[in-house]
């Protein structure tokens, strides 16, 4: 009887839970945004309210802080919030996008264009996690070794006595000379150091996810609390789940998440002016890489850096290959198709029967150990979507066949 009463009490309590609390039952990462459209001022004010249910660890590394980037599409304007060191950060930072813009100057005049809000425009909100330098797990042996290595240096400094003082004075003179020479010859080093520091900051970033908000007039139905003008309209507080960044290609099969990751590839049989033979090149280009947060955590557990390799296999041997630079595990990575490409020659009809492309996703740690995370092949004898992309490219010369392919 007592258990039945407790169960009925819990059930009745869950039924009376209010609507705002129901939204927080979902433990997926979410971001809160409020958008206000001012037709009089021709502006779009986006307020980043906050975020919740954010991951505190990425693999074996702890998260230091979080940053949100807001961008208007189509537009080049984008803004970033300040960093917050909380799993439920609150920003309440406002960013203004100007809808009245000037176009290129023609014949000494500039033309002002006013953009309208419609369903073809979007606000993209992306949340990044900035990782700490130190790993989450630190052994006591490493700390003890550091103390041992540091103690002899201190003892030698004490034993040095006057010699150490003389050496320090000489070092001071040498340092002053190097400063004078540096003013004339090392001006470019400051720029390089700034670029290196910026790269380090971006290397620590991990994409938690993103969400898109359509600027359809149907979404602007609420009056803002303190409107500047009577015509101002707002979307209200929107809490949206953060999803992995995906491509603009909308295909039913592409929406299924693969455990090892997916890449966006384009395959094209280039045309030639020659009429006697088939000619041309079969070119494979890499556009993007994406995977889930769980997959990225598994990649980080390998304790190495990632890279992608595309190879051309002709009659069982590698004739050409392209390999990307190493990068940290990430949920999304973009590549330049002009650089990330391999090509197979097609001098005569039937030359591509013994040709295939092999794509590998590899992790390489500091000790040089390579671990193949995933791979697949595209060719005439390969089935599934890999073979379909090959057949479509050969059937439509000069046309790029772009598809998302999953690693096996």
CSV table of C-alpha atoms in Angstrom, one decimal:
chain,number,residue,atom,x,y,z
A,1,UNK,CA,0.0,0.0,0.0
A,2,UNK,CA,2.8,2.4,0.9
A,3,UNK,CA,4.5,1.8,-2.4
A,4,UNK,CA,1.3,2.4,-4.3
A,5,UNK,CA,0.8,5.7,-2.6
A,6,UNK,CA,4.3,6.8,-3.4
A,7,UNK,CA,3.9,5.9,-7.0
A,8,UNK,CA,0.6,7.7,-7.3
A,9,UNK,CA,2.1,10.8,-5.7
A,10,UNK,CA,5.1,10.8,-8.1
A,11,UNK,CA,2.7,10.4,-11.1
A,12,UNK,CA,0.5,13.2,-10.0
A,13,UNK,CA,3.5,15.5,-9.4
A,14,UNK,CA,4.9,14.8,-13.0
A,15,UNK,CA,1.5,15.7,-14.5
A,16,UNK,CA,1.5,19.1,-12.8
A,17,UNK,CA,4.9,20.1,-14.1
A,18,UNK,CA,4.7,23.5,-15.9
A,19,UNK,CA,5.6,24.0,-19.5
A,20,UNK,CA,8.9,26.0,-19.0
A,21,UNK,CA,10.3,23.2,-16.8
A,22,UNK,CA,9.3,20.6,-19.5
A,23,UNK,CA,11.8,22.1,-21.9
A,24,UNK,CA,14.7,21.6,-19.5
A,25,UNK,CA,13.9,17.8,-19.2
A,26,UNK,CA,15.8,17.4,-22.5
A,27,UNK,CA,19.5,17.0,-21.6
A,28,UNK,CA,20.8,17.8,-25.1
A,29,UNK,CA,22.9,21.0,-25.4
A,30,UNK,CA,20.6,24.0,-26.1
A,31,UNK,CA,21.1,27.7,-26.8
A,32,UNK,CA,18.7,30.6,-26.1
A,33,UNK,CA,18.2,33.4,-28.6
A,34,UNK,CA,15.9,36.4,-29.0
A,35,UNK,CA,15.5,38.3,-32.3
A,36,UNK,CA,13.9,41.7,-32.7
A,37,UNK,CA,13.2,43.3,-36.1
A,38,UNK,CA,13.0,47.0,-36.3
A,39,UNK,CA,11.5,48.1,-39.7
A,40,UNK,CA,12.0,51.8,-38.8
A,41,UNK,CA,15.7,51.5,-38.1
A,42,UNK,CA,16.3,48.8,-40.7
A,43,UNK,CA,18.1,46.6,-38.1
A,44,UNK,CA,17.9,43.1,-36.8
A,45,UNK,CA,18.9,42.8,-33.1
A,46,UNK,CA,19.9,39.3,-32.0
A,47,UNK,CA,20.3,38.7,-28.2
A,48,UNK,CA,22.2,35.6,-27.1
A,49,UNK,CA,20.4,34.7,-23.8
A,50,UNK,CA,22.5,31.7,-22.7
A,51,UNK,CA,23.0,28.0,-23.1
A,52,UNK,CA,22.4,24.9,-21.0
A,53,UNK,CA,23.3,21.2,-20.7
A,54,UNK,CA,26.8,21.8,-22.2
A,55,UNK,CA,29.5,19.2,-22.1
A,56,UNK,CA,32.1,19.8,-19.4
A,57,UNK,CA,34.7,17.4,-20.9
A,58,UNK,CA,35.8,16.6,-24.4
A,59,UNK,CA,37.5,13.2,-24.3
A,60,UNK,CA,40.4,13.5,-21.8
A,61,UNK,CA,40.4,17.3,-21.8
A,62,UNK,CA,38.3,19.6,-19.7
A,63,UNK,CA,36.4,22.5,-21.1
A,64,UNK,CA,37.7,26.0,-20.0
A,65,UNK,CA,34.9,28.2,-21.4
A,66,UNK,CA,32.2,28.6,-24.1
A,67,UNK,CA,31.7,31.1,-26.9
A,68,UNK,CA,28.7,31.7,-29.2
A,69,UNK,CA,29.0,33.0,-32.8
A,70,UNK,CA,26.0,34.6,-34.6
A,71,UNK,CA,25.9,35.0,-38.3
A,72,UNK,CA,23.3,36.3,-40.8
A,73,UNK,CA,22.9,34.3,-44.0
A,74,UNK,CA,23.3,35.5,-46.8
A,75,UNK,CA,25.7,38.1,-45.4
A,76,UNK,CA,29.3,38.4,-44.3
A,77,UNK,CA,28.5,40.0,-40.9
A,78,UNK,CA,29.1,37.9,-37.8
A,79,UNK,CA,29.6,38.5,-34.1
A,80,UNK,CA,30.9,36.6,-31.1
A,81,UNK,CA,30.1,36.7,-27.5
A,82,UNK,CA,32.5,36.9,-24.6
A,83,UNK,CA,33.7,33.6,-23.1
A,84,UNK,CA,31.9,32.1,-20.1
A,85,UNK,CA,33.3,29.4,-17.8
A,86,UNK,CA,30.0,27.8,-16.9
A,87,UNK,CA,28.0,24.7,-18.0
A,88,UNK,CA,24.9,26.9,-18.0
A,89,UNK,CA,26.3,30.2,-19.2
A,90,UNK,CA,24.2,33.4,-19.4
A,91,UNK,CA,25.3,36.1,-21.8
A,92,UNK,CA,22.4,38.4,-22.6
A,93,UNK,CA,24.6,40.1,-25.2
A,94,UNK,CA,23.0,41.9,-28.1
A,95,UNK,CA,24.3,42.2,-31.6
A,96,UNK,CA,22.9,44.4,-34.4
A,97,UNK,CA,22.7,43.5,-38.1
A,98,UNK,CA,22.1,46.5,-40.4
A,99,UNK,CA,19.7,45.7,-43.2
A,100,UNK,CA,20.4,49.0,-45.1
A,101,UNK,CA,23.7,48.6,-47.0
A,102,UNK,CA,25.6,50.3,-49.8
A,103,UNK,CA,26.5,48.4,-52.9
A,104,UNK,CA,29.6,48.9,-55.0
A,105,UNK,CA,30.3,52.4,-56.3
A,106,UNK,CA,29.5,52.7,-60.1
A,107,UNK,CA,30.3,55.9,-62.1
A,108,UNK,CA,31.3,57.7,-58.9
A,109,UNK,CA,28.0,57.0,-57.1
A,110,UNK,CA,26.9,54.5,-54.4
A,111,UNK,CA,23.6,52.8,-54.3
A,112,UNK,CA,21.8,52.0,-51.0
A,113,UNK,CA,20.0,48.7,-50.8
A,114,UNK,CA,17.5,47.8,-48.1
A,115,UNK,CA,17.2,44.1,-47.4
A,116,UNK,CA,13.8,42.6,-46.5
A,117,UNK,CA,13.2,39.9,-43.9
A,118,UNK,CA,11.8,36.7,-45.4
A,119,UNK,CA,12.0,33.0,-45.2
A,120,UNK,CA,15.1,32.8,-47.4
A,121,UNK,CA,17.3,34.4,-44.8
A,122,UNK,CA,18.6,32.7,-41.6
A,123,UNK,CA,20.3,33.4,-38.4
A,124,UNK,CA,23.0,30.7,-37.7
A,125,UNK,CA,24.0,30.3,-34.0
A,126,UNK,CA,27.1,28.2,-33.4
A,127,UNK,CA,28.5,27.3,-29.9
A,128,UNK,CA,32.1,26.6,-29.4
A,129,UNK,CA,33.9,25.0,-26.4
A,130,UNK,CA,37.4,26.2,-25.6
A,131,UNK,CA,39.6,23.5,-24.1
A,132,UNK,CA,42.2,23.7,-21.3
A,133,UNK,CA,45.9,23.1,-22.0
A,134,UNK,CA,46.2,20.5,-19.3
A,135,UNK,CA,44.7,17.0,-19.8
A,136,UNK,CA,42.0,15.8,-17.5
A,137,UNK,CA,44.1,12.9,-16.1
A,138,UNK,CA,47.5,13.7,-14.7
A,139,UNK,CA,49.7,11.1,-13.0
A,140,UNK,CA,51.6,11.8,-9.8
A,141,UNK,CA,54.8,10.5,-11.4
A,142,UNK,CA,54.9,13.3,-13.9
A,143,UNK,CA,54.6,15.9,-11.1
A,144,UNK,CA,57.3,14.1,-9.1
A,145,UNK,CA,59.6,14.1,-12.2
A,146,UNK,CA,59.1,17.8,-12.7
A,147,UNK,CA,60.1,18.5,-9.1
A,148,UNK,CA,63.2,16.3,-9.4
A,149,UNK,CA,64.2,18.1,-12.6
A,150,UNK,CA,63.7,21.5,-11.2
A,151,UNK,CA,65.6,20.9,-7.9
A,152,UNK,CA,69.1,20.4,-9.4
A,153,UNK,CA,68.7,23.7,-11.3
A,154,UNK,CA,68.1,25.5,-8.0
A,155,UNK,CA,71.1,23.8,-6.3
A,156,UNK,CA,73.4,24.7,-9.2
A,157,UNK,CA,72.3,28.3,-9.1
A,158,UNK,CA,73.2,28.4,-5.4
A,159,UNK,CA,76.6,26.8,-6.0
A,160,UNK,CA,77.4,29.1,-8.9
A,161,UNK,CA,77.9,32.1,-6.5
A,162,UNK,CA,79.9,34.9,-8.1
A,163,UNK,CA,80.3,33.1,-11.4
A,164,UNK,CA,76.5,33.0,-11.7
A,165,UNK,CA,76.3,36.8,-11.1
A,166,UNK,CA,79.0,37.5,-13.7
A,167,UNK,CA,77.2,35.4,-16.2
A,168,UNK,CA,73.9,37.2,-15.4
A,169,UNK,CA,75.5,40.6,-16.1
A,170,UNK,CA,76.9,39.3,-19.4
A,171,UNK,CA,73.5,37.9,-20.3
A,172,UNK,CA,71.9,41.3,-19.5
A,173,UNK,CA,74.4,43.1,-21.8
A,174,UNK,CA,73.7,40.5,-24.6
A,175,UNK,CA,69.9,40.9,-24.0
A,176,UNK,CA,70.2,44.7,-24.4
A,177,UNK,CA,72.1,44.3,-27.7
A,178,UNK,CA,69.6,41.8,-29.0
A,179,UNK,CA,66.8,44.3,-28.2
A,180,UNK,CA,68.6,47.0,-30.3
A,181,UNK,CA,69.1,44.6,-33.2
A,182,UNK,CA,65.5,43.3,-32.9
A,183,UNK,CA,64.1,46.8,-33.4
A,184,UNK,CA,65.7,46.9,-36.9
A,185,UNK,CA,65.7,43.3,-38.1
A,186,UNK,CA,62.9,41.4,-36.2
A,187,UNK,CA,59.9,43.5,-37.0
A,188,UNK,CA,58.1,40.7,-38.8
A,189,UNK,CA,58.5,38.3,-35.8
A,190,UNK,CA,55.7,40.1,-33.9
A,191,UNK,CA,53.2,39.5,-36.7
A,192,UNK,CA,54.2,35.8,-36.9
A,193,UNK,CA,53.9,35.4,-33.1
A,194,UNK,CA,50.4,37.0,-33.2
A,195,UNK,CA,49.4,34.6,-36.0
A,196,UNK,CA,50.8,31.6,-34.0
A,197,UNK,CA,48.9,32.7,-30.9
A,198,UNK,CA,45.6,33.0,-32.9
A,199,UNK,CA,46.1,29.5,-34.4
A,200,UNK,CA,46.6,28.1,-30.8
A,201,UNK,CA,43.4,29.7,-29.7
A,202,UNK,CA,41.4,28.3,-32.6
A,203,UNK,CA,43.1,24.9,-32.2
A,204,UNK,CA,41.6,24.7,-28.7
A,205,UNK,CA,38.1,25.3,-30.0
A,206,UNK,CA,35.6,22.5,-30.5
A,207,UNK,CA,32.3,22.9,-32.2
A,208,UNK,CA,29.5,21.8,-29.8
A,209,UNK,CA,26.8,22.4,-32.4
A,210,UNK,CA,24.7,24.9,-34.3
A,211,UNK,CA,21.1,25.9,-34.9
A,212,UNK,CA,19.4,27.9,-37.7
A,213,UNK,CA,16.5,30.2,-37.2
A,214,UNK,CA,14.4,31.2,-40.3
A,215,UNK,CA,13.6,34.9,-40.5
A,216,UNK,CA,10.1,34.2,-41.7
A,217,UNK,CA,7.5,36.9,-40.8
A,218,UNK,CA,5.4,34.1,-39.1
A,219,UNK,CA,8.1,33.8,-36.4
A,220,UNK,CA,7.9,37.5,-35.5
A,221,UNK,CA,4.5,37.7,-33.7
A,222,UNK,CA,5.5,39.0,-30.2
A,223,UNK,CA,6.0,42.6,-29.1
A,224,UNK,CA,9.3,43.2,-27.4
A,225,UNK,CA,9.2,44.3,-23.7
A,226,UNK,CA,10.7,47.7,-24.3
A,227,UNK,CA,10.2,48.6,-28.0
A,228,UNK,CA,11.9,51.6,-29.4
A,229,UNK,CA,9.2,51.9,-32.1
A,230,UNK,CA,5.7,50.7,-32.3
A,231,UNK,CA,6.4,48.6,-35.4
A,232,UNK,CA,9.1,46.5,-33.6
A,233,UNK,CA,8.4,42.8,-33.5
A,234,UNK,CA,10.2,39.9,-31.8
A,235,UNK,CA,10.4,36.2,-31.9
A,236,UNK,CA,10.5,35.9,-28.1
A,237,UNK,CA,12.9,33.7,-26.2
A,238,UNK,CA,13.7,30.7,-28.4
A,239,UNK,CA,15.5,27.7,-27.0
A,240,UNK,CA,16.9,25.5,-29.8
A,241,UNK,CA,18.9,22.2,-29.5
A,242,UNK,CA,22.4,22.3,-30.9
A,243,UNK,CA,22.9,20.0,-33.8
A,244,UNK,CA,26.1,18.9,-35.6
A,245,UNK,CA,27.0,21.2,-38.5
A,246,UNK,CA,25.8,19.7,-41.8
A,247,UNK,CA,26.0,20.4,-45.5
A,248,UNK,CA,23.3,22.2,-47.5
A,249,UNK,CA,22.5,19.1,-49.5
A,250,UNK,CA,19.1,17.7,-48.3
A,251,UNK,CA,18.8,14.0,-49.0
A,252,UNK,CA,17.0,11.5,-46.8
A,253,UNK,CA,20.0,9.1,-46.5
A,254,UNK,CA,22.4,11.9,-45.7
A,255,UNK,CA,20.5,12.8,-42.5
A,256,UNK,CA,21.4,9.5,-41.0
A,257,UNK,CA,24.4,9.9,-38.7
A,258,UNK,CA,27.3,7.5,-39.3
A,259,UNK,CA,29.3,6.3,-36.3
A,260,UNK,CA,32.7,6.8,-37.9
A,261,UNK,CA,32.0,10.0,-39.7
A,262,UNK,CA,31.1,11.3,-43.2
A,263,UNK,CA,32.7,13.4,-45.9
A,264,UNK,CA,31.3,15.4,-48.7
A,265,UNK,CA,32.9,14.5,-52.1
A,266,UNK,CA,32.4,15.6,-55.6
A,267,UNK,CA,33.3,13.4,-58.6
A,268,UNK,CA,33.6,14.9,-62.1
A,269,UNK,CA,34.7,13.6,-65.5
A,270,UNK,CA,36.3,16.6,-67.2
A,271,UNK,CA,35.6,17.2,-70.8
A,272,UNK,CA,38.2,17.7,-73.5
A,273,UNK,CA,38.2,19.2,-77.0
A,274,UNK,CA,39.5,16.0,-78.6
A,275,UNK,CA,37.0,13.9,-80.5
A,276,UNK,CA,39.1,10.9,-81.5
A,277,UNK,CA,39.3,9.5,-78.0
A,278,UNK,CA,37.5,9.8,-74.7
A,279,UNK,CA,40.3,11.8,-73.0
A,280,UNK,CA,39.9,14.0,-69.9
A,281,UNK,CA,40.4,13.3,-66.2
A,282,UNK,CA,38.2,11.8,-63.5
A,283,UNK,CA,38.7,14.3,-60.6
A,284,UNK,CA,37.7,13.6,-57.0
A,285,UNK,CA,37.4,16.6,-54.7
A,286,UNK,CA,37.0,16.8,-50.9
A,287,UNK,CA,34.7,19.4,-49.4
A,288,UNK,CA,33.8,18.7,-45.8
A,289,UNK,CA,34.1,16.3,-42.9
A,290,UNK,CA,31.5,15.9,-40.2
A,291,UNK,CA,30.8,13.5,-37.3
A,292,UNK,CA,28.9,13.4,-34.0
A,293,UNK,CA,30.1,14.6,-30.6
A,294,UNK,CA,30.4,11.0,-29.4
A,295,UNK,CA,32.5,10.1,-32.4
A,296,UNK,CA,34.8,13.0,-31.8
A,297,UNK,CA,35.2,11.8,-28.2
A,298,UNK,CA,36.2,8.4,-29.5
A,299,UNK,CA,38.8,10.1,-31.8
A,300,UNK,CA,40.2,12.1,-28.9
A,301,UNK,CA,40.6,8.9,-26.9
A,302,UNK,CA,43.2,7.7,-29.5
A,303,UNK,CA,45.4,10.6,-28.3
A,304,UNK,CA,46.5,11.6,-31.7
A,305,UNK,CA,45.9,14.0,-34.6
A,306,UNK,CA,43.7,13.2,-37.6
A,307,UNK,CA,44.3,13.4,-41.3
A,308,UNK,CA,42.5,12.3,-44.5
A,309,UNK,CA,44.2,10.6,-47.5
A,310,UNK,CA,42.8,10.1,-51.0
A,311,UNK,CA,44.6,7.6,-53.3
A,312,UNK,CA,44.2,6.7,-57.0
A,313,UNK,CA,44.5,2.9,-57.4
A,314,UNK,CA,45.3,1.6,-60.9
A,315,UNK,CA,45.7,-2.1,-61.4
A,316,UNK,CA,46.4,-2.7,-57.7
A,317,UNK,CA,49.0,0.1,-57.3
A,318,UNK,CA,48.9,3.7,-56.0
A,319,UNK,CA,49.6,6.2,-58.8
A,320,UNK,CA,48.6,9.4,-57.1
A,321,UNK,CA,47.5,10.5,-53.7
A,322,UNK,CA,46.6,13.6,-51.6
A,323,UNK,CA,47.0,13.9,-47.8
A,324,UNK,CA,45.6,16.6,-45.7
A,325,UNK,CA,47.5,18.4,-42.9
A,326,UNK,CA,47.0,17.0,-39.4
A,327,UNK,CA,44.2,18.4,-37.4
A,328,UNK,CA,42.7,17.9,-33.9
A,329,UNK,CA,39.5,15.8,-33.7
A,330,UNK,CA,36.5,17.9,-34.6
A,331,UNK,CA,32.8,17.5,-35.4
A,332,UNK,CA,33.2,19.6,-38.6
A,333,UNK,CA,36.1,20.4,-40.9
A,334,UNK,CA,36.1,22.3,-44.2
A,335,UNK,CA,38.6,21.8,-47.1
A,336,UNK,CA,39.4,23.7,-50.3
A,337,UNK,CA,38.3,21.5,-53.3
A,338,UNK,CA,40.9,23.2,-55.5
A,339,UNK,CA,43.7,21.8,-53.2
A,340,UNK,CA,42.0,18.6,-51.8
A,341,UNK,CA,41.8,16.6,-55.0
A,342,UNK,CA,43.2,13.7,-56.9
A,343,UNK,CA,42.7,12.8,-60.6
A,344,UNK,CA,42.8,9.6,-62.6
A,345,UNK,CA,43.7,9.8,-66.3
A,346,UNK,CA,41.2,8.6,-68.9
A,347,UNK,CA,43.1,8.5,-72.2
A,348,UNK,CA,40.8,6.1,-74.0
A,349,UNK,CA,37.5,4.4,-73.6
A,350,UNK,CA,37.5,1.7,-71.0
A,351,UNK,CA,40.7,3.0,-69.3
A,352,UNK,CA,38.8,3.5,-66.0
A,353,UNK,CA,37.8,-0.1,-65.6
A,354,UNK,CA,40.8,-1.0,-63.4
A,355,UNK,CA,40.8,2.4,-61.5
A,356,UNK,CA,39.3,3.2,-58.1
A,357,UNK,CA,39.6,5.8,-55.4
A,358,UNK,CA,40.4,4.9,-51.8
A,359,UNK,CA,39.7,7.3,-49.0
A,360,UNK,CA,41.1,6.8,-45.5
A,361,UNK,CA,40.5,8.6,-42.2
A,362,UNK,CA,43.6,8.1,-40.0
A,363,UNK,CA,44.7,9.0,-36.5
A,364,UNK,CA,48.5,9.4,-35.8
A,365,UNK,CA,49.8,9.9,-32.2
A,366,UNK,CA,53.1,11.4,-31.0
A,367,UNK,CA,54.8,8.0,-31.1
A,368,UNK,CA,54.0,7.7,-34.8
A,369,UNK,CA,51.4,4.9,-34.4
A,370,UNK,CA,48.7,5.1,-37.1
A,371,UNK,CA,45.2,4.0,-36.5
A,372,UNK,CA,42.7,3.8,-39.4
A,373,UNK,CA,39.4,5.2,-38.1
A,374,UNK,CA,37.5,4.5,-41.3
A,375,UNK,CA,37.9,4.0,-45.0
A,376,UNK,CA,35.9,3.3,-48.2
A,377,UNK,CA,36.5,3.0,-52.0
A,378,UNK,CA,34.7,4.5,-55.0
A,379,UNK,CA,34.9,2.6,-58.2
A,380,UNK,CA,33.1,0.6,-60.9
A,381,UNK,CA,33.1,-2.6,-59.0
A,382,UNK,CA,31.9,-1.0,-55.7
A,383,UNK,CA,28.3,-1.3,-54.7
A,384,UNK,CA,26.0,1.0,-52.8
A,385,UNK,CA,26.2,4.8,-52.9
A,386,UNK,CA,29.9,4.6,-53.7
A,387,UNK,CA,29.2,2.9,-57.0
A,388,UNK,CA,26.2,5.1,-57.8
A,389,UNK,CA,28.4,8.2,-57.6
A,390,UNK,CA,31.0,6.6,-59.9
A,391,UNK,CA,28.3,5.7,-62.5
A,392,UNK,CA,26.6,9.1,-62.4
A,393,UNK,CA,29.9,10.9,-62.9
A,394,UNK,CA,30.8,8.7,-66.0
A,395,UNK,CA,27.3,9.1,-67.4
A,396,UNK,CA,27.3,12.9,-67.1
A,397,UNK,CA,30.7,14.3,-68.3
A,398,UNK,CA,31.5,17.8,-67.2
A,399,UNK,CA,29.0,17.7,-64.3
A,400,UNK,CA,30.0,17.5,-60.6
A,401,UNK,CA,28.3,14.7,-58.7
A,402,UNK,CA,28.4,15.7,-55.1
A,403,UNK,CA,27.4,13.3,-52.3
A,404,UNK,CA,28.0,12.6,-48.6
A,405,UNK,CA,29.8,9.2,-48.2
A,406,UNK,CA,30.1,7.3,-44.9
A,407,UNK,CA,33.3,5.7,-43.6
A,408,UNK,CA,33.1,1.9,-43.1
